[in-house]
């Protein structure tokens, strides 16, 4: 990820995806979130959510812990320190993008052909 | 439910709106505001028989007696003991409730700062009460041994504030401010401020009474406001929360 220049340069492809951004946002607020809560809140199928979780886990942004509560299997998702940073950076870049769109400098305006 | 049911949101503004919306949903799922209010209302109501019937234990040896008179400048240590133990048990129960709710709903809890603040304030209130008994800032109005009779109207706001800090009903309100912060709940913040103003106003009155029920307005007002709050927050919690 590059951080200089235009805010789009700072966007991380792993995080800049609405479902994965949603997972990180929920995990950030919840501290620890269960698979079922994520699935219901994001209105995803278990399979689709699982794929996104795998991407985030491989990127080191979340930790997945499997266990049992009574006889019920439970999967808990926790945001890592890297995940916190990635979420904060993404939100910062999104805000910068909005600011840039609302207050364009002459360099941002399209050049006439 | 589809494979990609999160609303299409690719513009920065829409993505931020999604983040805000999801954060609100999680906060709503983490709340259990009615329960602490209910528990604290019960604790306040249960204090009434302690205030009325517990014999005065002069543990600090501060009472003065003459024929026909016994004047004690501080609250009954039995009341202090009751509040300390009851509040510690109440916060333990509240913590257990939030942890259980967290497991049931599948979303973590942020209750720890509230519980720790509540416990710390409960202990602090007891310490302040003991200190005020040993070194009273406000003279006892009905003290027949006080010579000369002292006017208490000159006490500064800091004295009244410290006096209020020794009041268990006020420290309940101070801890509720922390709960409003951890739950990011503006309605609870407004409620807590209103509750605090009310209990401090009621608790700061100078009571001239020979009734053994003189304390009743303080406890009843606090308990009723807490009960009302518990009912209102329970009534207006989101449906998904109520079902969980």
PDB file of N, CA, C and O in Angstrom, chain B residues 11-42:
ATOM      1  N   UNK B  11     -19.162   4.024  -3.580  1.00  0.00           N
ATOM      2  CA  UNK B  11     -18.614   5.372  -3.472  1.00  0.00           C
ATOM      3  C   UNK B  11     -18.112   5.554  -2.054  1.00  0.00           C
ATOM      4  O   UNK B  11     -18.609   4.910  -1.116  1.00  0.00           O
ATOM      5  N   UNK B  12     -17.099   6.420  -1.855  1.00  0.00           N
ATOM      6  CA  UNK B  12     -16.566   6.627  -0.487  1.00  0.00           C
ATOM      7  C   UNK B  12     -17.665   6.994   0.498  1.00  0.00           C
ATOM      8  O   UNK B  12     -17.681   6.494   1.628  1.00  0.00           O
ATOM      9  N   UNK B  13     -18.583   7.854   0.063  1.00  0.00           N
ATOM     10  CA  UNK B  13     -19.643   8.292   0.972  1.00  0.00           C
ATOM     11  C   UNK B  13     -20.524   7.106   1.388  1.00  0.00           C
ATOM     12  O   UNK B  13     -20.875   6.943   2.552  1.00  0.00           O
ATOM     13  N   UNK B  14     -20.855   6.258   0.397  1.00  0.00           N
ATOM     14  CA  UNK B  14     -21.706   5.094   0.712  1.00  0.00           C
ATOM     15  C   UNK B  14     -20.980   4.099   1.611  1.00  0.00           C
ATOM     16  O   UNK B  14     -21.572   3.529   2.527  1.00  0.00           O
ATOM     17  N   UNK B  15     -19.688   3.914   1.354  1.00  0.00           N
ATOM     18  CA  UNK B  15     -18.924   2.984   2.195  1.00  0.00           C
ATOM     19  C   UNK B  15     -18.872   3.473   3.645  1.00  0.00           C
ATOM     20  O   UNK B  15     -19.050   2.696   4.582  1.00  0.00           O
ATOM     21  N   UNK B  16     -18.658   4.780   3.807  1.00  0.00           N
ATOM     22  CA  UNK B  16     -18.638   5.328   5.171  1.00  0.00           C
ATOM     23  C   UNK B  16     -20.012   5.205   5.827  1.00  0.00           C
ATOM     24  O   UNK B  16     -20.104   4.935   7.028  1.00  0.00           O
ATOM     25  N   UNK B  17     -21.063   5.385   5.023  1.00  0.00           N
ATOM     26  CA  UNK B  17     -22.423   5.249   5.569  1.00  0.00           C
ATOM     27  C   UNK B  17     -22.657   3.811   6.031  1.00  0.00           C
ATOM     28  O   UNK B  17     -23.278   3.578   7.078  1.00  0.00           O
ATOM     29  N   UNK B  18     -22.148   2.845   5.260  1.00  0.00           N
ATOM     30  CA  UNK B  18     -22.285   1.430   5.651  1.00  0.00           C
ATOM     31  C   UNK B  18     -21.566   1.186   6.970  1.00  0.00           C
ATOM     32  O   UNK B  18     -22.092   0.534   7.880  1.00  0.00           O
ATOM     33  N   UNK B  19     -20.345   1.737   7.090  1.00  0.00           N
ATOM     34  CA  UNK B  19     -19.573   1.555   8.329  1.00  0.00           C
ATOM     35  C   UNK B  19     -20.341   2.144   9.514  1.00  0.00           C
ATOM     36  O   UNK B  19     -20.461   1.522  10.569  1.00  0.00           O
ATOM     37  N   UNK B  20     -20.888   3.342   9.324  1.00  0.00           N
ATOM     38  CA  UNK B  20     -21.636   3.996  10.409  1.00  0.00           C
ATOM     39  C   UNK B  20     -22.861   3.176  10.801  1.00  0.00           C
ATOM     40  O   UNK B  20     -23.152   2.967  11.970  1.00  0.00           O
ATOM     41  N   UNK B  21     -23.566   2.686   9.775  1.00  0.00           N
ATOM     42  CA  UNK B  21     -24.780   1.920  10.028  1.00  0.00           C
ATOM     43  C   UNK B  21     -24.460   0.626  10.783  1.00  0.00           C
ATOM     44  O   UNK B  21     -25.144   0.263  11.751  1.00  0.00           O
ATOM     45  N   UNK B  22     -23.402  -0.063  10.354  1.00  0.00           N
ATOM     46  CA  UNK B  22     -23.027  -1.315  11.024  1.00  0.00           C
ATOM     47  C   UNK B  22     -22.586  -1.053  12.460  1.00  0.00           C
ATOM     48  O   UNK B  22     -22.931  -1.804  13.378  1.00  0.00           O
ATOM     49  N   UNK B  23     -21.846   0.031  12.649  1.00  0.00           N
ATOM     50  CA  UNK B  23     -21.406   0.381  14.007  1.00  0.00           C
ATOM     51  C   UNK B  23     -22.616   0.620  14.912  1.00  0.00           C
ATOM     52  O   UNK B  23     -22.649   0.159  16.058  1.00  0.00           O
ATOM     53  N   UNK B  24     -23.625   1.319  14.375  1.00  0.00           N
ATOM     54  CA  UNK B  24     -24.843   1.567  15.168  1.00  0.00           C
ATOM     55  C   UNK B  24     -25.539   0.264  15.518  1.00  0.00           C
ATOM     56  O   UNK B  24     -26.030   0.087  16.638  1.00  0.00           O
ATOM     57  N   UNK B  25     -25.584  -0.656  14.547  1.00  0.00           N
ATOM     58  CA  UNK B  25     -26.255  -1.944  14.801  1.00  0.00           C
ATOM     59  C   UNK B  25     -25.538  -2.715  15.908  1.00  0.00           C
ATOM     60  O   UNK B  25     -26.179  -3.322  16.775  1.00  0.00           O
ATOM     61  N   UNK B  26     -24.203  -2.684  15.867  1.00  0.00           N
ATOM     62  CA  UNK B  26     -23.442  -3.414  16.892  1.00  0.00           C
ATOM     63  C   UNK B  26     -23.676  -2.772  18.255  1.00  0.00           C
ATOM     64  O   UNK B  26     -23.900  -3.457  19.262  1.00  0.00           O
ATOM     65  N   UNK B  27     -23.637  -1.427  18.292  1.00  0.00           N
ATOM     66  CA  UNK B  27     -23.849  -0.740  19.578  1.00  0.00           C
ATOM     67  C   UNK B  27     -25.218  -1.084  20.154  1.00  0.00           C
ATOM     68  O   UNK B  27     -25.351  -1.322  21.355  1.00  0.00           O
ATOM     69  N   UNK B  28     -26.220  -1.116  19.286  1.00  0.00           N
ATOM     70  CA  UNK B  28     -27.569  -1.450  19.769  1.00  0.00           C
ATOM     71  C   UNK B  28     -27.591  -2.865  20.338  1.00  0.00           C
ATOM     72  O   UNK B  28     -28.229  -3.123  21.365  1.00  0.00           O
ATOM     73  N   UNK B  29     -26.868  -3.776  19.668  1.00  0.00           N
ATOM     74  CA  UNK B  29     -26.849  -5.171  20.139  1.00  0.00           C
ATOM     75  C   UNK B  29     -26.076  -5.318  21.439  1.00  0.00           C
ATOM     76  O   UNK B  29     -26.282  -6.273  22.183  1.00  0.00           O
ATOM     77  N   UNK B  30     -25.157  -4.390  21.703  1.00  0.00           N
ATOM     78  CA  UNK B  30     -24.349  -4.486  22.927  1.00  0.00           C
ATOM     79  C   UNK B  30     -25.084  -3.915  24.144  1.00  0.00           C
ATOM     80  O   UNK B  30     -24.673  -4.147  25.269  1.00  0.00           O
ATOM     81  N   UNK B  31     -26.135  -3.143  23.910  1.00  0.00           N
ATOM     82  CA  UNK B  31     -26.791  -2.461  25.032  1.00  0.00           C
ATOM     83  C   UNK B  31     -27.683  -3.393  25.852  1.00  0.00           C
ATOM     84  O   UNK B  31     -28.303  -4.296  25.295  1.00  0.00           O
ATOM     85  N   UNK B  32     -27.715  -3.091  27.135  1.00  0.00           N
ATOM     86  CA  UNK B  32     -28.632  -3.833  28.010  1.00  0.00           C
ATOM     87  C   UNK B  32     -29.030  -2.893  29.137  1.00  0.00           C
ATOM     88  O   UNK B  32     -29.129  -3.299  30.296  1.00  0.00           O
ATOM     89  N   UNK B  33     -29.242  -1.640  28.763  1.00  0.00           N
ATOM     90  CA  UNK B  33     -29.384  -0.532  29.714  1.00  0.00           C
ATOM     91  C   UNK B  33     -30.403  -0.797  30.819  1.00  0.00           C
ATOM     92  O   UNK B  33     -30.207  -0.397  31.966  1.00  0.00           O
ATOM     93  N   UNK B  34     -31.501  -1.434  30.476  1.00  0.00           N
ATOM     94  CA  UNK B  34     -32.577  -1.617  31.447  1.00  0.00           C
ATOM     95  C   UNK B  34     -32.134  -2.422  32.665  1.00  0.00           C
ATOM     96  O   UNK B  34     -32.600  -2.182  33.775  1.00  0.00           O
ATOM     97  N   UNK B  35     -31.199  -3.362  32.440  1.00  0.00           N
ATOM     98  CA  UNK B  35     -30.848  -4.267  33.533  1.00  0.00           C
ATOM     99  C   UNK B  35     -30.113  -3.555  34.683  1.00  0.00           C
ATOM    100  O   UNK B  35     -30.519  -3.689  35.846  1.00  0.00           O
ATOM    101  N   UNK B  36     -29.041  -2.779  34.400  1.00  0.00           N
ATOM    102  CA  UNK B  36     -28.396  -2.067  35.513  1.00  0.00           C
ATOM    103  C   UNK B  36     -29.367  -1.149  36.242  1.00  0.00           C
ATOM    104  O   UNK B  36     -29.330  -1.067  37.477  1.00  0.00           O
ATOM    105  N   UNK B  37     -30.254  -0.484  35.498  1.00  0.00           N
ATOM    106  CA  UNK B  37     -31.197   0.431  36.143  1.00  0.00           C
ATOM    107  C   UNK B  37     -32.125  -0.342  37.081  1.00  0.00           C
ATOM    108  O   UNK B  37     -32.410   0.096  38.199  1.00  0.00           O
ATOM    109  N   UNK B  38     -32.572  -1.497  36.631  1.00  0.00           N
ATOM    110  CA  UNK B  38     -33.459  -2.314  37.462  1.00  0.00           C
ATOM    111  C   UNK B  38     -32.739  -2.795  38.731  1.00  0.00           C
ATOM    112  O   UNK B  38     -33.268  -2.681  39.845  1.00  0.00           O
ATOM    113  N   UNK B  39     -31.522  -3.305  38.552  1.00  0.00           N
ATOM    114  CA  UNK B  39     -30.760  -3.820  39.702  1.00  0.00           C
ATOM    115  C   UNK B  39     -30.493  -2.693  40.709  1.00  0.00           C
ATOM    116  O   UNK B  39     -30.681  -2.869  41.928  1.00  0.00           O
ATOM    117  N   UNK B  40     -30.113  -1.523  40.203  1.00  0.00           N
ATOM    118  CA  UNK B  40     -29.790  -0.412  41.108  1.00  0.00           C
ATOM    119  C   UNK B  40     -31.049   0.128  41.792  1.00  0.00           C
ATOM    120  O   UNK B  40     -30.990   0.582  42.940  1.00  0.00           O
ATOM    121  N   UNK B  41     -32.184   0.038  41.101  1.00  0.00           N
ATOM    122  CA  UNK B  41     -33.450   0.442  41.741  1.00  0.00           C
ATOM    123  C   UNK B  41     -33.772  -0.511  42.893  1.00  0.00           C
ATOM    124  O   UNK B  41     -34.171  -0.073  43.978  1.00  0.00           O
ATOM    125  N   UNK B  42     -33.577  -1.799  42.668  1.00  0.00           N
ATOM    126  CA  UNK B  42     -33.859  -2.796  43.721  1.00  0.00           C
ATOM    127  C   UNK B  42     -32.929  -2.571  44.919  1.00  0.00           C
ATOM    128  O   UNK B  42     -33.363  -2.602  46.078  1.00  0.00           O
TER     129      UNK B  42
END
